[in-house]
mmCIF file of N, CA and C in Angstrom:
data_model
loop_
_atom_site.group_PDB
_atom_site.id
_atom_site.type_symbol
_atom_site.label_atom_id
_atom_site.label_comp_id
_atom_site.label_asym_id
_atom_site.label_seq_id
_atom_site.Cartn_x
_atom_site.Cartn_y
_atom_site.Cartn_z
ATOM 1 N N MET Z 13 -0.838 16.541 13.541
ATOM 2 C CA MET Z 13 0.066 16.400 13.728
ATOM 3 C C MET Z 13 0.881 17.446 12.732
ATOM 4 N N ALA Z 14 1.726 18.379 13.172
ATOM 5 C CA ALA Z 14 2.371 19.406 12.336
ATOM 6 C C ALA Z 14 3.280 18.524 11.143
ATOM 7 N N SER Z 15 3.310 19.094 9.947
ATOM 8 C CA SER Z 15 3.790 18.398 8.765
ATOM 9 C C SER Z 15 5.143 18.659 8.981
ATOM 10 N N ARG Z 16 6.263 17.712 8.934
ATOM 11 C CA ARG Z 16 7.848 17.669 8.753
ATOM 12 C C ARG Z 16 8.283 18.175 7.775
ATOM 13 N N ARG Z 17 9.452 18.353 8.120
ATOM 14 C CA ARG Z 17 10.333 18.789 6.766
ATOM 15 C C ARG Z 17 10.250 17.693 5.788
ATOM 16 N N ARG Z 18 10.082 18.331 4.172
ATOM 17 C CA ARG Z 18 10.325 17.475 3.373
ATOM 18 C C ARG Z 18 11.505 16.913 3.192
ATOM 19 N N THR Z 19 12.069 15.757 2.790
ATOM 20 C CA THR Z 19 13.318 15.288 2.609
ATOM 21 C C THR Z 19 13.303 14.795 1.232
ATOM 22 N N ARG Z 20 14.449 14.570 0.530
ATOM 23 C CA ARG Z 20 14.583 14.039 -0.767
ATOM 24 C C ARG Z 20 13.941 12.450 -0.752
ATOM 25 N N GLN Z 21 14.240 11.907 0.480
ATOM 26 C CA GLN Z 21 14.068 10.427 0.571
ATOM 27 C C GLN Z 21 12.425 10.418 0.535
ATOM 28 N N ARG Z 22 11.735 10.991 1.508
ATOM 29 C CA ARG Z 22 10.346 11.345 1.826
ATOM 30 C C ARG Z 22 9.736 11.471 0.518
ATOM 31 N N GLU Z 23 10.116 12.508 -0.224
ATOM 32 C CA GLU Z 23 9.564 12.988 -1.629
ATOM 33 C C GLU Z 23 9.834 11.987 -2.598
ATOM 34 N N ALA Z 24 10.867 11.082 -2.656
ATOM 35 C CA ALA Z 24 10.819 9.980 -3.649
ATOM 36 C C ALA Z 24 10.029 8.498 -3.232
ATOM 37 N N ILE Z 25 9.931 8.453 -1.989
ATOM 38 C CA ILE Z 25 9.014 7.639 -1.610
ATOM 39 C C ILE Z 25 7.416 7.848 -1.830
ATOM 40 N N LEU Z 26 7.167 9.021 -1.648
ATOM 41 C CA LEU Z 26 5.666 9.542 -1.997
ATOM 42 C C LEU Z 26 5.350 9.325 -3.586
ATOM 43 N N ALA Z 27 6.712 9.909 -4.264
ATOM 44 C CA ALA Z 27 6.134 9.599 -5.944
ATOM 45 C C ALA Z 27 6.109 8.180 -6.229
ATOM 46 N N VAL Z 28 6.984 7.392 -5.359
ATOM 47 C CA VAL Z 28 6.749 5.949 -5.886
ATOM 48 C C VAL Z 28 5.207 5.340 -5.571
ATOM 49 N N LEU Z 29 4.763 5.954 -4.586
ATOM 50 C CA LEU Z 29 3.414 5.271 -4.261
ATOM 51 C C LEU Z 29 2.308 6.052 -4.825
ATOM 52 N N ARG Z 30 2.765 7.171 -4.992
ATOM 53 C CA ARG Z 30 1.489 7.881 -6.025
ATOM 54 C C ARG Z 30 1.537 7.241 -7.292
ATOM 55 N N ASP Z 31 2.528 6.889 -8.097
ATOM 56 C CA ASP Z 31 2.560 6.146 -9.113
ATOM 57 C C ASP Z 31 2.224 4.706 -9.404
ATOM 58 N N ALA Z 32 2.320 3.820 -8.041
ATOM 59 C CA ALA Z 32 2.292 2.640 -8.274
ATOM 60 C C ALA Z 32 0.538 2.198 -8.280
ATOM 61 N N PRO Z 33 0.549 0.846 -9.311
ATOM 62 C CA PRO Z 33 -1.067 0.584 -9.438
ATOM 63 C C PRO Z 33 -1.604 0.013 -8.313
ATOM 64 N N GLY Z 34 -0.674 -0.088 -7.073
ATOM 65 C CA GLY Z 34 -1.490 -0.950 -6.050
ATOM 66 C C GLY Z 34 -0.804 -0.592 -4.777
ATOM 67 N N PRO Z 35 -0.700 -1.220 -3.577
ATOM 68 C CA PRO Z 35 0.302 -1.143 -2.624
ATOM 69 C C PRO Z 35 1.514 -1.815 -2.699
ATOM 70 N N LEU Z 36 2.780 -1.268 -2.274
ATOM 71 C CA LEU Z 36 3.810 -1.916 -2.086
ATOM 72 C C LEU Z 36 4.477 -2.370 -0.869
ATOM 73 N N SER Z 37 5.321 -3.156 -1.083
ATOM 74 C CA SER Z 37 6.159 -3.803 0.171
ATOM 75 C C SER Z 37 7.293 -2.585 0.376
ATOM 76 N N VAL Z 38 7.866 -2.543 1.651
ATOM 77 C CA VAL Z 38 8.919 -2.063 1.881
ATOM 78 C C VAL Z 38 10.287 -2.099 0.955
ATOM 79 N N ALA Z 39 10.378 -3.405 0.495
ATOM 80 C CA ALA Z 39 11.402 -3.534 -0.412
ATOM 81 C C ALA Z 39 11.468 -3.120 -1.854
ATOM 82 N N ARG Z 40 10.049 -3.095 -2.239
ATOM 83 C CA ARG Z 40 9.569 -2.569 -3.602
ATOM 84 C C ARG Z 40 9.952 -1.013 -3.412
ATOM 85 N N ILE Z 41 9.102 -0.304 -2.348
ATOM 86 C CA ILE Z 41 9.269 0.908 -2.525
ATOM 87 C C ILE Z 41 10.790 1.299 -2.405
ATOM 88 N N ARG Z 42 11.727 0.744 -1.564
ATOM 89 C CA ARG Z 42 13.201 0.867 -1.386
ATOM 90 C C ARG Z 42 13.533 1.033 -2.792
ATOM 91 N N GLU Z 43 13.516 -0.064 -3.607
ATOM 92 C CA GLU Z 43 14.024 -0.207 -4.982
ATOM 93 C C GLU Z 43 13.812 0.734 -5.936
ATOM 94 N N ALA Z 44 12.312 0.992 -5.927
ATOM 95 C CA ALA Z 44 11.710 1.864 -6.882
ATOM 96 C C ALA Z 44 12.364 3.516 -6.369
ATOM 97 N N ALA Z 45 12.408 3.827 -4.996
ATOM 98 C CA ALA Z 45 12.499 5.029 -4.773
ATOM 99 C C ALA Z 45 14.100 5.428 -4.974
ATOM 100 N N GLU Z 46 15.318 4.418 -4.924
ATOM 101 C CA GLU Z 46 16.499 4.646 -4.726
ATOM 102 C C GLU Z 46 17.088 5.393 -5.918
ATOM 103 N N CYS Z 47 16.344 5.255 -6.996
ATOM 104 C CA CYS Z 47 16.926 6.207 -8.221
ATOM 105 C C CYS Z 47 16.869 7.666 -7.995
ATOM 106 N N GLU Z 48 15.775 7.899 -7.318
ATOM 107 C CA GLU Z 48 15.720 9.439 -7.034
ATOM 108 C C GLU Z 48 16.647 9.876 -5.694
ATOM 109 N N ALA Z 49 16.792 8.656 -4.914
ATOM 110 C CA ALA Z 49 17.507 8.852 -3.537
ATOM 111 C C ALA Z 49 18.262 7.792 -3.325
ATOM 112 N N PRO Z 50 19.437 7.676 -4.187
ATOM 113 C CA PRO Z 50 20.621 6.899 -4.131
ATOM 114 C C PRO Z 50 21.070 6.673 -2.649
ATOM 115 N N GLY Z 51 21.565 5.328 -2.371
ATOM 116 C CA GLY Z 51 21.793 4.924 -1.043
ATOM 117 C C GLY Z 51 20.751 4.893 0.074
ATOM 118 N N LEU Z 52 19.461 4.754 -0.512
ATOM 119 C CA LEU Z 52 18.260 4.603 0.463
ATOM 120 C C LEU Z 52 18.357 3.246 1.178
ATOM 121 N N GLY Z 53 18.386 3.437 2.565
ATOM 122 C CA GLY Z 53 18.382 2.040 3.344
ATOM 123 C C GLY Z 53 16.986 1.693 3.553
ATOM 124 N N ARG Z 54 16.846 0.467 3.923
ATOM 125 C CA ARG Z 54 15.646 0.217 4.603
ATOM 126 C C ARG Z 54 15.189 0.919 5.897
ATOM 127 N N ALA Z 55 16.121 0.911 6.485
ATOM 128 C CA ALA Z 55 15.589 1.485 8.006
ATOM 129 C C ALA Z 55 15.106 3.160 7.804
ATOM 130 N N THR Z 56 15.724 3.706 6.767
ATOM 131 C CA THR Z 56 15.185 5.243 6.335
ATOM 132 C C THR Z 56 13.911 5.083 5.773
ATOM 133 N N VAL Z 57 13.649 3.904 4.972
ATOM 134 C CA VAL Z 57 12.304 3.726 4.035
ATOM 135 C C VAL Z 57 11.058 3.593 5.656
ATOM 136 N N TYR Z 58 11.559 2.688 6.589
ATOM 137 C CA TYR Z 58 10.419 2.557 7.349
ATOM 138 C C TYR Z 58 10.242 3.745 8.506
ATOM 139 N N ARG Z 59 11.294 4.488 8.568
ATOM 140 C CA ARG Z 59 11.366 5.784 9.367
ATOM 141 C C ARG Z 59 10.206 6.622 8.647
ATOM 142 N N ALA Z 60 10.612 7.117 7.139
ATOM 143 C CA ALA Z 60 9.788 7.810 6.550
ATOM 144 C C ALA Z 60 8.305 7.292 6.119
ATOM 145 N N LEU Z 61 8.410 6.144 6.039
ATOM 146 C CA LEU Z 61 6.535 5.633 5.951
ATOM 147 C C LEU Z 61 6.139 5.876 7.292
ATOM 148 N N ARG Z 62 6.723 5.540 8.458
ATOM 149 C CA ARG Z 62 6.174 6.096 9.667
ATOM 150 C C ARG Z 62 5.572 7.500 9.612
ATOM 151 N N THR Z 63 6.370 8.443 9.660
ATOM 152 C CA THR Z 63 6.279 9.772 9.466
ATOM 153 C C THR Z 63 5.223 10.194 8.465
ATOM 154 N N LEU Z 64 5.328 9.645 7.179
ATOM 155 C CA LEU Z 64 4.320 9.771 6.219
ATOM 156 C C LEU Z 64 2.826 9.412 6.723
ATOM 157 N N GLN Z 65 3.022 8.311 7.311
ATOM 158 C CA GLN Z 65 1.806 7.839 7.852
ATOM 159 C C GLN Z 65 1.120 8.689 9.192
ATOM 160 N N GLU Z 66 2.041 8.997 10.025
ATOM 161 C CA GLU Z 66 1.553 9.939 10.877
ATOM 162 C C GLU Z 66 0.805 11.292 10.284
ATOM 163 N N GLU Z 67 1.416 11.764 9.001
ATOM 164 C CA GLU Z 67 0.942 12.859 8.776
ATOM 165 C C GLU Z 67 -0.277 12.699 7.473
ATOM 166 N N GLY Z 68 -0.768 11.575 7.690
ATOM 167 C CA GLY Z 68 -1.703 11.263 6.740
ATOM 168 C C GLY Z 68 -1.778 11.046 5.307
ATOM 169 N N LEU Z 69 -0.257 10.739 5.071
ATOM 170 C CA LEU Z 69 -0.248 10.850 3.533
ATOM 171 C C LEU Z 69 0.089 9.521 2.744
ATOM 172 N N VAL Z 70 0.200 8.316 3.936
ATOM 173 C CA VAL Z 70 0.436 7.248 3.396
ATOM 174 C C VAL Z 70 -0.446 6.426 4.364
ATOM 175 N N SER Z 71 -0.928 5.217 3.742
ATOM 176 C CA SER Z 71 -1.848 4.343 4.513
ATOM 177 C C SER Z 71 -1.144 3.072 4.430
ATOM 178 N N VAL Z 72 -1.475 1.999 5.525
ATOM 179 C CA VAL Z 72 -1.154 0.678 5.614
ATOM 180 C C VAL Z 72 -1.970 -0.371 5.151
ATOM 181 N N VAL Z 73 -1.859 -1.306 4.244
ATOM 182 C CA VAL Z 73 -2.519 -2.337 3.886
ATOM 183 C C VAL Z 73 -2.546 -3.736 4.548
ATOM 184 N N GLU Z 74 -3.108 -4.138 5.142
ATOM 185 C CA GLU Z 74 -2.791 -5.434 6.058
ATOM 186 C C GLU Z 74 -3.422 -6.564 5.144
ATOM 187 N N LEU Z 75 -2.597 -7.576 4.903
ATOM 188 C CA LEU Z 75 -3.277 -8.702 3.913
ATOM 189 C C LEU Z 75 -2.815 -10.070 5.007
ATOM 190 N N PRO Z 76 -3.746 -10.827 5.145
ATOM 191 C CA PRO Z 76 -3.651 -11.860 6.123
ATOM 192 C C PRO Z 76 -2.171 -12.847 5.660
ATOM 193 N N GLY Z 77 -1.359 -12.814 6.527
ATOM 194 C CA GLY Z 77 -0.097 -13.706 6.401
ATOM 195 C C GLY Z 77 0.980 -13.044 5.828
ATOM 196 N N GLU Z 78 0.682 -11.553 5.435
ATOM 197 C CA GLU Z 78 1.722 -10.781 4.589
ATOM 198 C C GLU Z 78 2.299 -9.638 5.321
ATOM 199 N N GLU Z 79 3.400 -9.484 4.669
ATOM 200 C CA GLU Z 79 3.868 -8.267 5.485
ATOM 201 C C GLU Z 79 3.229 -7.134 5.239
ATOM 202 N N PRO Z 80 2.978 -5.964 5.861
ATOM 203 C CA PRO Z 80 2.328 -4.909 5.561
ATOM 204 C C PRO Z 80 2.685 -4.231 4.228
ATOM 205 N N LEU Z 81 1.737 -3.442 3.478
ATOM 206 C CA LEU Z 81 1.961 -3.031 2.445
ATOM 207 C C LEU Z 81 1.593 -1.407 2.669
ATOM 208 N N TYR Z 82 2.168 -0.522 1.933
ATOM 209 C CA TYR Z 82 1.907 0.771 1.741
ATOM 210 C C TYR Z 82 1.414 1.339 0.437
ATOM 211 N N GLU Z 83 0.395 2.248 0.520
ATOM 212 C CA GLU Z 83 0.224 3.075 -0.508
ATOM 213 C C GLU Z 83 -0.410 4.454 -0.026
ATOM 214 N N SER Z 84 -0.114 5.414 -1.111
ATOM 215 C CA SER Z 84 -0.511 6.805 -0.925
ATOM 216 C C SER Z 84 -1.922 7.013 -0.412
ATOM 217 N N SER Z 85 -2.291 7.773 0.654
ATOM 218 C CA SER Z 85 -3.681 8.127 0.852
ATOM 219 C C SER Z 85 -4.493 8.941 -0.058
ATOM 220 N N GLY Z 86 -5.608 9.163 0.030
ATOM 221 C CA GLY Z 86 -6.398 10.064 -0.674
ATOM 222 C C GLY Z 86 -6.883 9.465 -2.016
ATOM 223 N N ARG Z 87 -6.652 7.835 -2.060
ATOM 224 C CA ARG Z 87 -7.205 7.393 -3.255
ATOM 225 C C ARG Z 87 -8.551 7.140 -3.295
ATOM 226 N N GLY Z 88 -9.127 7.436 -2.183
ATOM 227 C CA GLY Z 88 -10.858 7.037 -2.282
ATOM 228 C C GLY Z 88 -10.888 5.487 -1.426
ATOM 229 N N GLU Z 89 -12.048 5.486 -1.368
ATOM 230 C CA GLU Z 89 -12.585 3.852 -0.809
ATOM 231 C C GLU Z 89 -12.149 3.053 -2.111
ATOM 232 N N HIS Z 90 -11.498 2.095 -1.970
ATOM 233 C CA HIS Z 90 -11.553 1.032 -2.810
ATOM 234 C C HIS Z 90 -10.935 0.004 -2.338
ATOM 235 N N HIS Z 91 -10.908 -1.350 -3.124
ATOM 236 C CA HIS Z 91 -10.531 -2.495 -2.872
ATOM 237 C C HIS Z 91 -9.398 -3.034 -3.364
ATOM 238 N N HIS Z 92 -8.971 -4.335 -3.067
ATOM 239 C CA HIS Z 92 -7.510 -4.593 -3.492
ATOM 240 C C HIS Z 92 -7.835 -6.194 -4.270
ATOM 241 N N PHE Z 93 -6.958 -6.365 -5.246
ATOM 242 C CA PHE Z 93 -6.800 -7.838 -5.927
ATOM 243 C C PHE Z 93 -5.565 -8.031 -5.938
ATOM 244 N N ARG Z 94 -5.335 -9.452 -5.473
ATOM 245 C CA ARG Z 94 -3.890 -10.095 -5.156
ATOM 246 C C ARG Z 94 -3.973 -11.446 -6.463
ATOM 247 N N CYS Z 95 -2.828 -11.230 -7.137
ATOM 248 C CA CYS Z 95 -2.624 -12.069 -8.243
ATOM 249 C C CYS Z 95 -1.941 -13.375 -7.467
ATOM 250 N N ARG Z 96 -2.259 -14.445 -7.772
ATOM 251 C CA ARG Z 96 -1.859 -15.677 -6.983
ATOM 252 C C ARG Z 96 -0.556 -16.000 -7.949
ATOM 253 N N THR Z 97 -0.518 -15.467 -9.216
ATOM 254 C CA THR Z 97 0.372 -15.917 -10.143
ATOM 255 C C THR Z 97 1.632 -15.332 -10.137
ATOM 256 N N CYS Z 98 1.767 -13.764 -10.237
ATOM 257 C CA CYS Z 98 2.870 -12.959 -10.217
ATOM 258 C C CYS Z 98 3.218 -12.528 -8.767
ATOM 259 N N GLY Z 99 1.869 -12.417 -7.656
ATOM 260 C CA GLY Z 99 2.015 -11.839 -6.664
ATOM 261 C C GLY Z 99 1.895 -10.557 -6.330
ATOM 262 N N ARG Z 100 1.554 -9.791 -7.531
ATOM 263 C CA ARG Z 100 1.159 -8.298 -7.233
ATOM 264 C C ARG Z 100 0.060 -8.240 -6.445
ATOM 265 N N THR Z 101 -0.200 -6.925 -5.617
ATOM 266 C CA THR Z 101 -1.628 -6.418 -5.210
ATOM 267 C C THR Z 101 -1.849 -5.179 -5.963
ATOM 268 N N LEU Z 102 -3.079 -5.291 -6.566
ATOM 269 C CA LEU Z 102 -3.487 -3.919 -7.447
ATOM 270 C C LEU Z 102 -4.706 -3.401 -6.805
ATOM 271 N N ASP Z 103 -4.772 -2.162 -6.958
ATOM 272 C CA ASP Z 103 -6.004 -1.176 -6.640
ATOM 273 C C ASP Z 103 -7.035 -1.624 -7.552
ATOM 274 N N LEU Z 104 -8.336 -1.988 -7.117
ATOM 275 C CA LEU Z 104 -9.513 -1.993 -7.685
ATOM 276 C C LEU Z 104 -10.446 -0.618 -7.847
ATOM 277 N N SER Z 105 -10.552 0.113 -8.693
ATOM 278 C CA SER Z 105 -11.320 0.967 -8.724
ATOM 279 C C SER Z 105 -12.715 0.959 -8.225
ATOM 280 N N GLY Z 106 -13.426 1.714 -7.809
ATOM 281 C CA GLY Z 106 -14.753 1.666 -7.359
ATOM 282 C C GLY Z 106 -14.936 0.651 -5.881
ATOM 283 N N VAL Z 107 -15.905 0.937 -5.618
ATOM 284 C CA VAL Z 107 -16.405 -0.019 -4.445
ATOM 285 C C VAL Z 107 -17.174 -0.933 -5.040
ATOM 286 N N LEU Z 108 -16.747 -2.137 -4.555
ATOM 287 C CA LEU Z 108 -17.890 -3.620 -5.144
ATOM 288 C C LEU Z 108 -18.631 -3.781 -4.134
ATOM 289 N N PHE Z 109 -18.191 -3.670 -2.796
ATOM 290 C CA PHE Z 109 -18.753 -4.069 -1.508
ATOM 291 C C PHE Z 109 -18.748 -2.912 -0.482
ATOM 292 N N GLY Z 110 -19.450 -2.667 0.419
ATOM 293 C CA GLY Z 110 -18.978 -1.743 1.334
ATOM 294 C C GLY Z 110 -20.242 -2.003 2.552
ATOM 295 N N VAL Z 111 -19.686 -1.856 3.598
ATOM 296 C CA VAL Z 111 -20.352 -1.589 4.887
ATOM 297 C C VAL Z 111 -20.427 -0.108 5.681
ATOM 298 N N PRO Z 112 -21.177 0.805 5.393
ATOM 299 C CA PRO Z 112 -20.658 2.062 6.109
ATOM 300 C C PRO Z 112 -20.186 2.045 7.665
ATOM 301 N N GLU Z 113 -19.136 2.951 7.758
ATOM 302 C CA GLU Z 113 -18.912 2.921 9.251
ATOM 303 C C GLU Z 113 -19.766 3.313 10.271
ATOM 304 N N GLY Z 114 -19.722 2.897 11.156
ATOM 305 C CA GLY Z 114 -20.850 2.837 12.083
ATOM 306 C C GLY Z 114 -21.990 2.183 12.167
ATOM 307 N N THR Z 115 -22.142 1.323 11.135
ATOM 308 C CA THR Z 115 -23.042 0.223 10.954
ATOM 309 C C THR Z 115 -23.065 -0.940 11.866
ATOM 310 N N LEU Z 116 -24.312 -0.998 12.691
ATOM 311 C CA LEU Z 116 -24.440 -2.061 13.837
ATOM 312 C C LEU Z 116 -24.845 -3.357 13.261
ATOM 313 N N LEU Z 117 -24.111 -4.304 13.451
ATOM 314 C CA LEU Z 117 -24.181 -5.733 13.019
ATOM 315 C C LEU Z 117 -24.981 -6.377 14.002
ATOM 316 N N PRO Z 118 -25.680 -7.631 13.805
ATOM 317 C CA PRO Z 118 -25.972 -8.690 14.702
ATOM 318 C C PRO Z 118 -25.022 -8.899 15.675
ATOM 319 N N GLY Z 119 -25.350 -8.866 16.878
ATOM 320 C CA GLY Z 119 -24.464 -9.327 17.924
ATOM 321 C C GLY Z 119 -23.953 -8.293 18.842
ATOM 322 N N GLY Z 120 -24.308 -6.592 18.201
ATOM 323 C CA GLY Z 120 -23.779 -5.592 18.857
ATOM 324 C C GLY Z 120 -22.589 -5.098 18.224
ATOM 325 N N HIS Z 121 -22.135 -5.726 17.089
ATOM 326 C CA HIS Z 121 -20.664 -5.212 16.616
ATOM 327 C C HIS Z 121 -20.808 -4.198 15.861
ATOM 328 N N ARG Z 122 -19.938 -3.333 16.017
ATOM 329 C CA ARG Z 122 -20.327 -1.967 15.044
ATOM 330 C C ARG Z 122 -19.010 -1.869 14.141
ATOM 331 N N VAL Z 123 -19.536 -1.477 12.773
ATOM 332 C CA VAL Z 123 -18.255 -1.609 11.877
ATOM 333 C C VAL Z 123 -17.670 -0.133 12.123
ATOM 334 N N GLU Z 124 -16.122 -0.352 11.904
ATOM 335 C CA GLU Z 124 -15.265 0.604 11.698
ATOM 336 C C GLU Z 124 -14.262 0.862 10.665
ATOM 337 N N GLU Z 125 -14.435 -0.305 9.921
ATOM 338 C CA GLU Z 125 -13.681 -0.276 8.593
ATOM 339 C C GLU Z 125 -13.988 -1.335 7.730
ATOM 340 N N CYS Z 126 -14.320 -1.226 6.470
ATOM 341 C CA CYS Z 126 -14.473 -2.300 5.923
ATOM 342 C C CYS Z 126 -13.495 -2.424 4.445
ATOM 343 N N SER Z 127 -12.721 -3.735 4.291
ATOM 344 C CA SER Z 127 -11.997 -3.860 3.244
ATOM 345 C C SER Z 127 -12.335 -4.981 2.792
ATOM 346 N N LEU Z 128 -11.992 -5.330 1.582
ATOM 347 C CA LEU Z 128 -12.243 -6.273 0.679
ATOM 348 C C LEU Z 128 -10.904 -6.721 -0.312
ATOM 349 N N LEU Z 129 -10.618 -8.191 -0.144
ATOM 350 C CA LEU Z 129 -9.403 -8.474 -0.910
ATOM 351 C C LEU Z 129 -9.759 -9.727 -1.843
ATOM 352 N N LEU Z 130 -9.802 -9.456 -3.084
ATOM 353 C CA LEU Z 130 -10.217 -10.805 -4.002
ATOM 354 C C LEU Z 130 -8.878 -11.122 -4.577
ATOM 355 N N SER Z 131 -8.913 -12.418 -4.673
ATOM 356 C CA SER Z 131 -7.346 -13.002 -5.487
ATOM 357 C C SER Z 131 -8.095 -14.028 -6.643
ATOM 358 N N GLY Z 132 -6.926 -13.888 -7.630
ATOM 359 C CA GLY Z 132 -6.895 -14.641 -8.760
ATOM 360 C C GLY Z 132 -5.730 -14.436 -9.699
ATOM 361 N N SER Z 133 -6.014 -14.425 -10.820
ATOM 362 C CA SER Z 133 -4.959 -14.011 -11.975
ATOM 363 C C SER Z 133 -5.256 -12.495 -12.585
ATOM 364 N N CYS Z 134 -4.250 -11.961 -12.487
ATOM 365 C CA CYS Z 134 -4.324 -10.748 -12.927
ATOM 366 C C CYS Z 134 -4.402 -10.607 -14.472
ATOM 367 N N GLY Z 135 -4.765 -9.295 -15.191
ATOM 368 C CA GLY Z 135 -4.841 -9.398 -16.680
ATOM 369 C C GLY Z 135 -3.938 -9.640 -17.436
ATOM 370 N N ASP Z 136 -2.449 -9.242 -16.989
ATOM 371 C CA ASP Z 136 -1.008 -9.257 -17.207
ATOM 372 C C ASP Z 136 -0.847 -11.068 -17.575
ATOM 373 N N CYS Z 137 -1.117 -11.755 -16.248
ATOM 374 C CA CYS Z 137 -0.883 -12.898 -16.280
ATOM 375 C C CYS Z 137 -1.865 -13.633 -17.185
ATOM 376 N N LEU Z 138 -2.835 -13.507 -17.516
ATOM 377 C CA LEU Z 138 -3.955 -14.071 -18.232
ATOM 378 C C LEU Z 138 -3.924 -13.870 -19.562
ATOM 379 N N SER Z 139 -2.989 -12.634 -19.835
ATOM 380 C CA SER Z 139 -2.730 -12.515 -21.492
ATOM 381 C C SER Z 139 -1.351 -13.026 -21.896
ATOM 382 N N GLY Z 140 -0.683 -13.743 -20.688
ATOM 383 C CA GLY Z 140 0.576 -14.248 -21.224
ATOM 384 C C GLY Z 140 2.015 -13.477 -20.771
ATOM 385 N N GLY Z 141 1.651 -12.403 -20.084
ATOM 386 C CA GLY Z 141 2.505 -11.496 -19.632
ATOM 387 C C GLY Z 141 3.243 -11.801 -18.211
ATOM 388 N N VAL Z 142 3.166 -13.188 -18.023
ATOM 389 C CA VAL Z 142 3.457 -13.452 -16.806
ATOM 390 C C VAL Z 142 4.788 -13.012 -16.090
ATOM 391 N N ARG Z 143 4.539 -12.010 -15.035
ATOM 392 C CA ARG Z 143 5.924 -11.647 -14.295
ATOM 393 C C ARG Z 143 6.371 -12.740 -13.158
ATOM 394 N N THR Z 144 7.554 -12.888 -13.085
ATOM 395 C CA THR Z 144 7.911 -13.877 -12.212
ATOM 396 C C THR Z 144 8.799 -13.039 -10.838
ATOM 397 N N THR Z 145 7.983 -11.815 -10.665
ATOM 398 C CA THR Z 145 8.668 -11.079 -9.231
ATOM 399 C C THR Z 145 8.468 -11.654 -8.002
ATOM 400 N N GLY Z 146 7.731 -12.912 -7.974
ATOM 401 C CA GLY Z 146 7.260 -13.429 -6.439
ATOM 402 C C GLY Z 146 6.313 -12.660 -5.906
ATOM 403 N N ARG Z 147 6.184 -12.655 -4.432
ATOM 404 C CA ARG Z 147 4.975 -12.093 -3.667
ATOM 405 C C ARG Z 147 5.316 -10.950 -3.173
ATOM 406 N N ALA Z 148 6.393 -9.892 -3.839
ATOM 407 C CA ALA Z 148 6.798 -8.856 -3.220
ATOM 408 C C ALA Z 148 5.602 -7.799 -3.256
ATOM 409 N N GLY Z 149 4.586 -7.844 -3.744
ATOM 410 C CA GLY Z 149 3.702 -6.757 -3.385
ATOM 411 C C GLY Z 149 3.960 -5.539 -4.336
#
């Protein structure tokens, strides 16, 4: 798909996602991007994310029982860690476990994607820097 015109809102959203330590919820993206794009509305964030996803610049992270989170594309293959204390979802560098795309599993199943989510307490929470932001991603 051809690249669309870059708007101040899309640029602000991309900057927020590039600088984030992990995938973010729409609410967190809006809150952080509003500094650069005052008056940024929730519907505008959703439209911008859809456009950026179509352009291959943003990826969706689906976590069981959670609203979708978003991160910038091009971070390479990686996994995620969900802190049960502060609710943040963080990127883990490197691949801890992977099954290559196209692998045939017993029963005739073909792997199209491999993702891993670990959960526990993040380093900030373990060191006493507990944040009470809830599960906003």
